[in-house]
Amino acid sequence: MDDYVPFCGTPPLPSELWSRWTLDPVLLGVLALGLAAILWTTRGVARRQPLLGWALVAVLFVSPICAASMALFSARVAQHLLLTLVAAPLLAPLLKDKAPPPALAAVVFAALFWFWHVPGPYALTLQSDLAYWSMHVSVVGAAVVLWASFRGWVASGPFATALAAAGTGAQMTLLAVLLIVSDKLWHPWHELTTLPYGLDAMGDQALAGAFMWVGGGLFFMALIAGLALRLFGADGRAAGTKA
């Protein structure tokens, strides 16, 4: 395994980062198939969100962000937050009405998100393309299902949706806090890769936790607030109609 090169390449220096595009033929072929599937299965306005989601996924894996995630754990976390909190809800309409209940979707997403960010499994993604893509396909797939569940159940089960969103935000916040307060380096791979960027590995780990705290915790707090406004607004309209 000593001669293995991770999918996104070796950790780049800052001076070479912007030349590090990932133009792997298999990756580009899968992205092309994904684009074709969206164009084949959607029409008109219904295409807009999935196409935006596809474009963001393409940018996150083809652009130098992929290479940056080899040097900085914080860049990997930022990539994952964009995939799960931005690209996934844009792709969720593709599932239409096939999503499970929010509680189940939230538990599966939480289990996979934690599993792939703790030391052992994370290290595997730097040693094997299979592990790398298992991480991303499972986490992003679970995120798409989670957001499809939110969309599909919010009308008939707003409280269940709000609780699932609260639980998702809470588990991401807890993981973020553990990264920030830990006095041990979770991922030794990054012990030296961060130094050219002016960060030590512990500072990079804390920055990753801060991204997760803001991106996860605050994002889902805003979602819950929106659900509450929708719910109370509906109750207010119903009361006004009865009066």
mmCIF file of C-alpha atoms in Angstrom:
data_model
loop_
_atom_site.group_PDB
_atom_site.id
_atom_site.type_symbol
_atom_site.label_atom_id
_atom_site.label_comp_id
_atom_site.label_asym_id
_atom_site.label_seq_id
_atom_site.Cartn_x
_atom_site.Cartn_y
_atom_site.Cartn_z
ATOM 1 C CA MET A 1 0.000 0.000 0.000
ATOM 2 C CA ASP A 2 3.042 2.265 0.275
ATOM 3 C CA ASP A 3 2.834 3.116 -3.427
ATOM 4 C CA TYR A 4 -0.924 3.767 -3.383
ATOM 5 C CA VAL A 5 -1.946 7.232 -4.547
ATOM 6 C CA PRO A 6 -5.343 8.404 -3.216
ATOM 7 C CA PHE A 7 -8.063 9.120 -5.745
ATOM 8 C CA CYS A 8 -7.626 12.904 -5.451
ATOM 9 C CA GLY A 9 -3.841 12.579 -5.601
ATOM 10 C CA THR A 10 -1.093 13.371 -3.155
ATOM 11 C CA PRO A 11 -1.506 16.389 -0.839
ATOM 12 C CA PRO A 12 -0.783 19.469 -2.966
ATOM 13 C CA LEU A 13 1.351 22.447 -2.033
ATOM 14 C CA PRO A 14 -0.467 25.800 -2.094
ATOM 15 C CA SER A 15 1.476 26.856 -5.186
ATOM 16 C CA GLU A 16 0.198 23.896 -7.208
ATOM 17 C CA LEU A 17 -3.307 23.632 -5.819
ATOM 18 C CA TRP A 18 -5.083 25.446 -8.648
ATOM 19 C CA SER A 19 -3.530 23.187 -11.255
ATOM 20 C CA ARG A 20 -4.834 20.043 -9.562
ATOM 21 C CA TRP A 21 -8.023 19.181 -11.435
ATOM 22 C CA THR A 22 -9.267 15.601 -11.173
ATOM 23 C CA LEU A 23 -9.977 14.501 -14.729
ATOM 24 C CA ASP A 24 -10.255 10.781 -14.082
ATOM 25 C CA PRO A 25 -12.039 9.151 -17.062
ATOM 26 C CA VAL A 26 -14.235 6.930 -14.873
ATOM 27 C CA LEU A 27 -15.300 9.889 -12.737
ATOM 28 C CA LEU A 28 -16.117 11.970 -15.805
ATOM 29 C CA GLY A 29 -18.018 9.044 -17.313
ATOM 30 C CA VAL A 30 -20.126 8.549 -14.174
ATOM 31 C CA LEU A 31 -20.863 12.278 -14.036
ATOM 32 C CA ALA A 32 -21.923 12.181 -17.706
ATOM 33 C CA LEU A 33 -24.241 9.239 -16.999
ATOM 34 C CA GLY A 34 -25.713 11.108 -14.048
ATOM 35 C CA LEU A 35 -26.364 14.150 -16.196
ATOM 36 C CA ALA A 36 -27.987 11.992 -18.882
ATOM 37 C CA ALA A 37 -30.217 10.345 -16.259
ATOM 38 C CA ILE A 38 -31.395 13.743 -14.980
ATOM 39 C CA LEU A 39 -32.139 14.973 -18.489
ATOM 40 C CA TRP A 40 -33.974 11.742 -19.315
ATOM 41 C CA THR A 41 -36.156 11.576 -16.194
ATOM 42 C CA THR A 42 -37.041 15.253 -15.647
ATOM 43 C CA ARG A 43 -38.654 17.991 -17.691
ATOM 44 C CA GLY A 44 -38.916 21.763 -17.561
ATOM 45 C CA VAL A 45 -38.780 23.460 -14.161
ATOM 46 C CA ALA A 46 -38.350 20.097 -12.425
ATOM 47 C CA ARG A 47 -34.875 19.861 -13.944
ATOM 48 C CA ARG A 48 -33.491 23.006 -12.360
ATOM 49 C CA GLN A 49 -32.688 21.803 -8.862
ATOM 50 C CA PRO A 50 -31.252 18.403 -9.879
ATOM 51 C CA LEU A 51 -29.085 20.062 -12.526
ATOM 52 C CA LEU A 52 -27.743 22.525 -9.951
ATOM 53 C CA GLY A 53 -27.076 19.628 -7.577
ATOM 54 C CA TRP A 54 -25.290 17.686 -10.317
ATOM 55 C CA ALA A 55 -23.173 20.730 -11.184
ATOM 56 C CA LEU A 56 -22.122 21.185 -7.543
ATOM 57 C CA VAL A 57 -21.198 17.505 -7.230
ATOM 58 C CA ALA A 58 -19.113 17.798 -10.392
ATOM 59 C CA VAL A 59 -17.302 20.880 -9.100
ATOM 60 C CA LEU A 60 -16.580 19.285 -5.722
ATOM 61 C CA PHE A 61 -14.935 16.212 -7.264
ATOM 62 C CA VAL A 62 -13.343 17.615 -10.427
ATOM 63 C CA SER A 63 -12.063 20.988 -9.197
ATOM 64 C CA PRO A 64 -8.999 21.502 -6.927
ATOM 65 C CA ILE A 65 -11.309 21.121 -3.921
ATOM 66 C CA CYS A 66 -10.770 17.382 -4.295
ATOM 67 C CA ALA A 67 -6.991 17.779 -4.074
ATOM 68 C CA ALA A 68 -7.287 20.259 -1.195
ATOM 69 C CA SER A 69 -9.145 17.605 0.802
ATOM 70 C CA MET A 70 -5.983 15.505 0.681
ATOM 71 C CA ALA A 71 -4.017 18.216 2.475
ATOM 72 C CA LEU A 72 -6.623 19.666 4.820
ATOM 73 C CA PHE A 73 -9.168 17.782 6.897
ATOM 74 C CA SER A 74 -11.101 21.051 7.060
ATOM 75 C CA ALA A 75 -11.325 21.041 3.246
ATOM 76 C CA ARG A 76 -12.646 17.465 3.323
ATOM 77 C CA VAL A 77 -15.288 18.454 5.877
ATOM 78 C CA ALA A 78 -16.239 21.533 3.848
ATOM 79 C CA GLN A 79 -16.604 19.305 0.778
ATOM 80 C CA HIS A 80 -18.844 16.921 2.701
ATOM 81 C CA LEU A 81 -20.999 19.724 4.082
ATOM 82 C CA LEU A 82 -21.553 21.123 0.601
ATOM 83 C CA LEU A 83 -22.413 17.651 -0.671
ATOM 84 C CA THR A 84 -24.843 16.798 2.144
ATOM 85 C CA LEU A 85 -26.378 20.196 2.919
ATOM 86 C CA VAL A 86 -26.482 21.827 -0.524
ATOM 87 C CA ALA A 87 -26.132 19.264 -3.314
ATOM 88 C CA ALA A 88 -28.246 16.587 -1.598
ATOM 89 C CA PRO A 89 -31.407 18.707 -1.143
ATOM 90 C CA LEU A 90 -31.099 19.821 -4.760
ATOM 91 C CA LEU A 91 -30.964 16.188 -5.900
ATOM 92 C CA ALA A 92 -33.688 15.006 -3.498
ATOM 93 C CA PRO A 93 -36.617 15.749 -5.894
ATOM 94 C CA LEU A 94 -35.341 12.918 -8.097
ATOM 95 C CA LEU A 95 -36.642 10.437 -5.505
ATOM 96 C CA LYS A 96 -40.152 11.895 -5.752
ATOM 97 C CA ASP A 97 -42.373 10.141 -3.152
ATOM 98 C CA LYS A 98 -40.109 7.183 -2.415
ATOM 99 C CA ALA A 99 -38.488 8.401 0.813
ATOM 100 C CA PRO A 100 -38.755 6.618 4.196
ATOM 101 C CA PRO A 101 -39.974 8.329 7.394
ATOM 102 C CA PRO A 102 -37.734 11.184 8.584
ATOM 103 C CA ALA A 103 -36.647 9.427 11.815
ATOM 104 C CA LEU A 104 -35.330 6.394 9.932
ATOM 105 C CA ALA A 105 -33.597 8.521 7.298
ATOM 106 C CA ALA A 106 -31.992 10.682 10.016
ATOM 107 C CA VAL A 107 -30.666 7.671 11.942
ATOM 108 C CA VAL A 108 -29.135 6.089 8.832
ATOM 109 C CA PHE A 109 -27.527 9.387 7.794
ATOM 110 C CA ALA A 110 -26.132 9.983 11.298
ATOM 111 C CA ALA A 111 -24.672 6.475 11.510
ATOM 112 C CA LEU A 112 -22.915 6.816 8.151
ATOM 113 C CA PHE A 113 -21.735 10.390 8.777
ATOM 114 C CA TRP A 114 -20.130 9.427 12.094
ATOM 115 C CA PHE A 115 -18.729 6.155 10.805
ATOM 116 C CA TRP A 116 -16.793 7.751 7.953
ATOM 117 C CA HIS A 117 -15.410 10.648 10.016
ATOM 118 C CA VAL A 118 -13.932 8.701 12.920
ATOM 119 C CA PRO A 119 -10.253 7.709 12.631
ATOM 120 C CA GLY A 120 -10.313 4.093 11.393
ATOM 121 C CA PRO A 121 -12.782 4.322 8.502
ATOM 122 C CA TYR A 122 -11.478 7.771 7.508
ATOM 123 C CA ALA A 123 -7.960 6.340 7.231
ATOM 124 C CA LEU A 124 -9.276 3.595 4.949
ATOM 125 C CA THR A 125 -10.508 6.208 2.459
ATOM 126 C CA LEU A 126 -6.891 7.340 2.059
ATOM 127 C CA GLN A 127 -5.716 3.786 1.374
ATOM 128 C CA SER A 128 -8.291 2.520 -1.119
ATOM 129 C CA ASP A 129 -10.399 3.918 -3.936
ATOM 130 C CA LEU A 130 -13.129 1.460 -2.961
ATOM 131 C CA ALA A 131 -13.252 2.870 0.584
ATOM 132 C CA TYR A 132 -13.096 6.446 -0.730
ATOM 133 C CA TRP A 133 -16.096 5.966 -2.983
ATOM 134 C CA SER A 134 -17.938 3.848 -0.426
ATOM 135 C CA MET A 135 -17.717 6.832 1.910
ATOM 136 C CA HIS A 136 -19.016 9.345 -0.585
ATOM 137 C CA VAL A 137 -21.710 7.236 -2.217
ATOM 138 C CA SER A 138 -23.112 6.108 1.140
ATOM 139 C CA VAL A 139 -22.991 9.487 2.886
ATOM 140 C CA VAL A 140 -24.296 11.502 -0.055
ATOM 141 C CA GLY A 141 -26.885 8.853 -0.878
ATOM 142 C CA ALA A 142 -28.139 8.875 2.710
ATOM 143 C CA ALA A 143 -28.242 12.682 2.627
ATOM 144 C CA VAL A 144 -30.331 12.684 -0.557
ATOM 145 C CA VAL A 145 -32.761 10.228 1.050
ATOM 146 C CA LEU A 146 -32.879 12.368 4.215
ATOM 147 C CA TRP A 147 -33.752 15.516 2.301
ATOM 148 C CA ALA A 148 -36.286 13.647 0.179
ATOM 149 C CA SER A 149 -37.831 12.444 3.433
ATOM 150 C CA PHE A 150 -38.039 16.000 4.750
ATOM 151 C CA ARG A 151 -39.710 17.113 1.532
ATOM 152 C CA GLY A 152 -42.114 14.210 1.383
ATOM 153 C CA TRP A 153 -43.216 14.172 5.010
ATOM 154 C CA VAL A 154 -43.248 17.855 5.966
ATOM 155 C CA ALA A 155 -46.911 18.335 5.035
ATOM 156 C CA SER A 156 -48.298 15.217 6.723
ATOM 157 C CA GLY A 157 -45.781 14.980 9.569
ATOM 158 C CA PRO A 158 -44.286 18.394 10.367
ATOM 159 C CA PHE A 159 -43.422 17.486 13.973
ATOM 160 C CA ALA A 160 -41.675 14.278 12.921
ATOM 161 C CA THR A 161 -39.770 16.215 10.276
ATOM 162 C CA ALA A 162 -38.745 18.905 12.774
ATOM 163 C CA LEU A 163 -37.572 16.290 15.291
ATOM 164 C CA ALA A 164 -35.534 14.493 12.631
ATOM 165 C CA ALA A 165 -33.979 17.793 11.561
ATOM 166 C CA ALA A 166 -33.217 18.664 15.196
ATOM 167 C CA GLY A 167 -31.608 15.277 15.743
ATOM 168 C CA THR A 168 -29.506 15.651 12.606
ATOM 169 C CA GLY A 169 -28.320 19.084 13.657
ATOM 170 C CA ALA A 170 -27.573 17.833 17.172
ATOM 171 C CA GLN A 171 -25.473 14.874 16.049
ATOM 172 C CA MET A 172 -23.456 17.020 13.648
ATOM 173 C CA THR A 173 -22.932 19.604 16.392
ATOM 174 C CA LEU A 174 -21.768 16.910 18.830
ATOM 175 C CA LEU A 175 -19.252 15.567 16.329
ATOM 176 C CA ALA A 176 -18.085 19.126 15.686
ATOM 177 C CA VAL A 177 -17.572 19.806 19.397
ATOM 178 C CA LEU A 178 -15.582 16.588 19.819
ATOM 179 C CA LEU A 179 -13.290 17.640 16.970
ATOM 180 C CA ILE A 180 -12.808 21.107 18.461
ATOM 181 C CA VAL A 181 -12.148 20.148 22.103
ATOM 182 C CA SER A 182 -10.145 16.975 21.486
ATOM 183 C CA ASP A 183 -6.507 17.126 22.556
ATOM 184 C CA LYS A 184 -5.626 14.248 20.230
ATOM 185 C CA LEU A 185 -5.175 14.281 16.477
ATOM 186 C CA TRP A 186 -7.925 12.139 14.940
ATOM 187 C CA HIS A 187 -6.332 11.711 11.522
ATOM 188 C CA PRO A 188 -2.510 11.320 11.513
ATOM 189 C CA TRP A 189 -2.489 11.537 7.701
ATOM 190 C CA HIS A 190 -2.846 15.305 8.076
ATOM 191 C CA GLU A 191 -0.070 15.685 10.658
ATOM 192 C CA LEU A 192 2.288 17.252 8.113
ATOM 193 C CA THR A 193 0.055 17.974 5.121
ATOM 194 C CA THR A 194 -1.442 21.093 6.694
ATOM 195 C CA LEU A 195 1.831 22.889 7.452
ATOM 196 C CA PRO A 196 2.331 24.482 3.988
ATOM 197 C CA TYR A 197 -1.064 26.158 4.486
ATOM 198 C CA GLY A 198 0.004 27.845 7.715
ATOM 199 C CA LEU A 199 -1.972 25.463 9.952
ATOM 200 C CA ASP A 200 -0.871 22.761 12.311
ATOM 201 C CA ALA A 201 -2.904 19.574 12.229
ATOM 202 C CA MET A 202 -4.753 20.335 15.468
ATOM 203 C CA GLY A 203 -5.711 23.775 14.190
ATOM 204 C CA ASP A 204 -6.964 22.207 10.967
ATOM 205 C CA GLN A 205 -8.990 19.697 12.991
ATOM 206 C CA ALA A 206 -10.539 22.483 15.068
ATOM 207 C CA LEU A 207 -11.337 24.420 11.879
ATOM 208 C CA ALA A 208 -13.064 21.337 10.481
ATOM 209 C CA GLY A 209 -15.114 21.147 13.666
ATOM 210 C CA ALA A 210 -16.035 24.815 13.383
ATOM 211 C CA PHE A 211 -17.209 24.303 9.796
ATOM 212 C CA MET A 212 -19.307 21.358 10.912
ATOM 213 C CA TRP A 213 -20.737 23.281 13.857
ATOM 214 C CA VAL A 214 -21.781 26.244 11.727
ATOM 215 C CA GLY A 215 -22.721 24.236 8.647
ATOM 216 C CA GLY A 216 -24.504 21.510 10.547
ATOM 217 C CA GLY A 217 -25.879 23.018 13.733
ATOM 218 C CA LEU A 218 -26.874 26.472 12.508
ATOM 219 C CA PHE A 219 -28.132 25.167 9.175
ATOM 220 C CA PHE A 220 -30.559 22.781 10.822
ATOM 221 C CA MET A 221 -31.587 25.385 13.389
ATOM 222 C CA ALA A 222 -32.635 27.580 10.470
ATOM 223 C CA LEU A 223 -34.489 24.639 8.919
ATOM 224 C CA ILE A 224 -36.357 23.960 12.165
ATOM 225 C CA ALA A 225 -37.259 27.642 12.464
ATOM 226 C CA GLY A 226 -38.678 27.525 8.950
ATOM 227 C CA LEU A 227 -40.690 24.424 9.772
ATOM 228 C CA ALA A 228 -42.021 26.077 12.932
ATOM 229 C CA LEU A 229 -43.094 29.170 11.017
ATOM 230 C CA ARG A 230 -44.798 26.990 8.431
ATOM 231 C CA LEU A 231 -46.563 24.946 11.107
ATOM 232 C CA PHE A 232 -47.726 27.871 13.224
ATOM 233 C CA GLY A 233 -48.703 29.787 10.114
ATOM 234 C CA ALA A 234 -50.875 26.886 9.023
ATOM 235 C CA ASP A 235 -52.421 26.680 12.506
ATOM 236 C CA GLY A 236 -53.105 30.403 12.470
ATOM 237 C CA ARG A 237 -54.795 30.224 9.085
ATOM 238 C CA ALA A 238 -56.879 27.260 10.230
ATOM 239 C CA ALA A 239 -57.986 29.132 13.374
ATOM 240 C CA GLY A 240 -58.856 32.180 11.300
ATOM 241 C CA THR A 241 -60.954 30.069 8.962
ATOM 242 C CA LYS A 242 -62.904 28.530 11.862
ATOM 243 C CA ALA A 243 -63.506 31.949 13.389
#
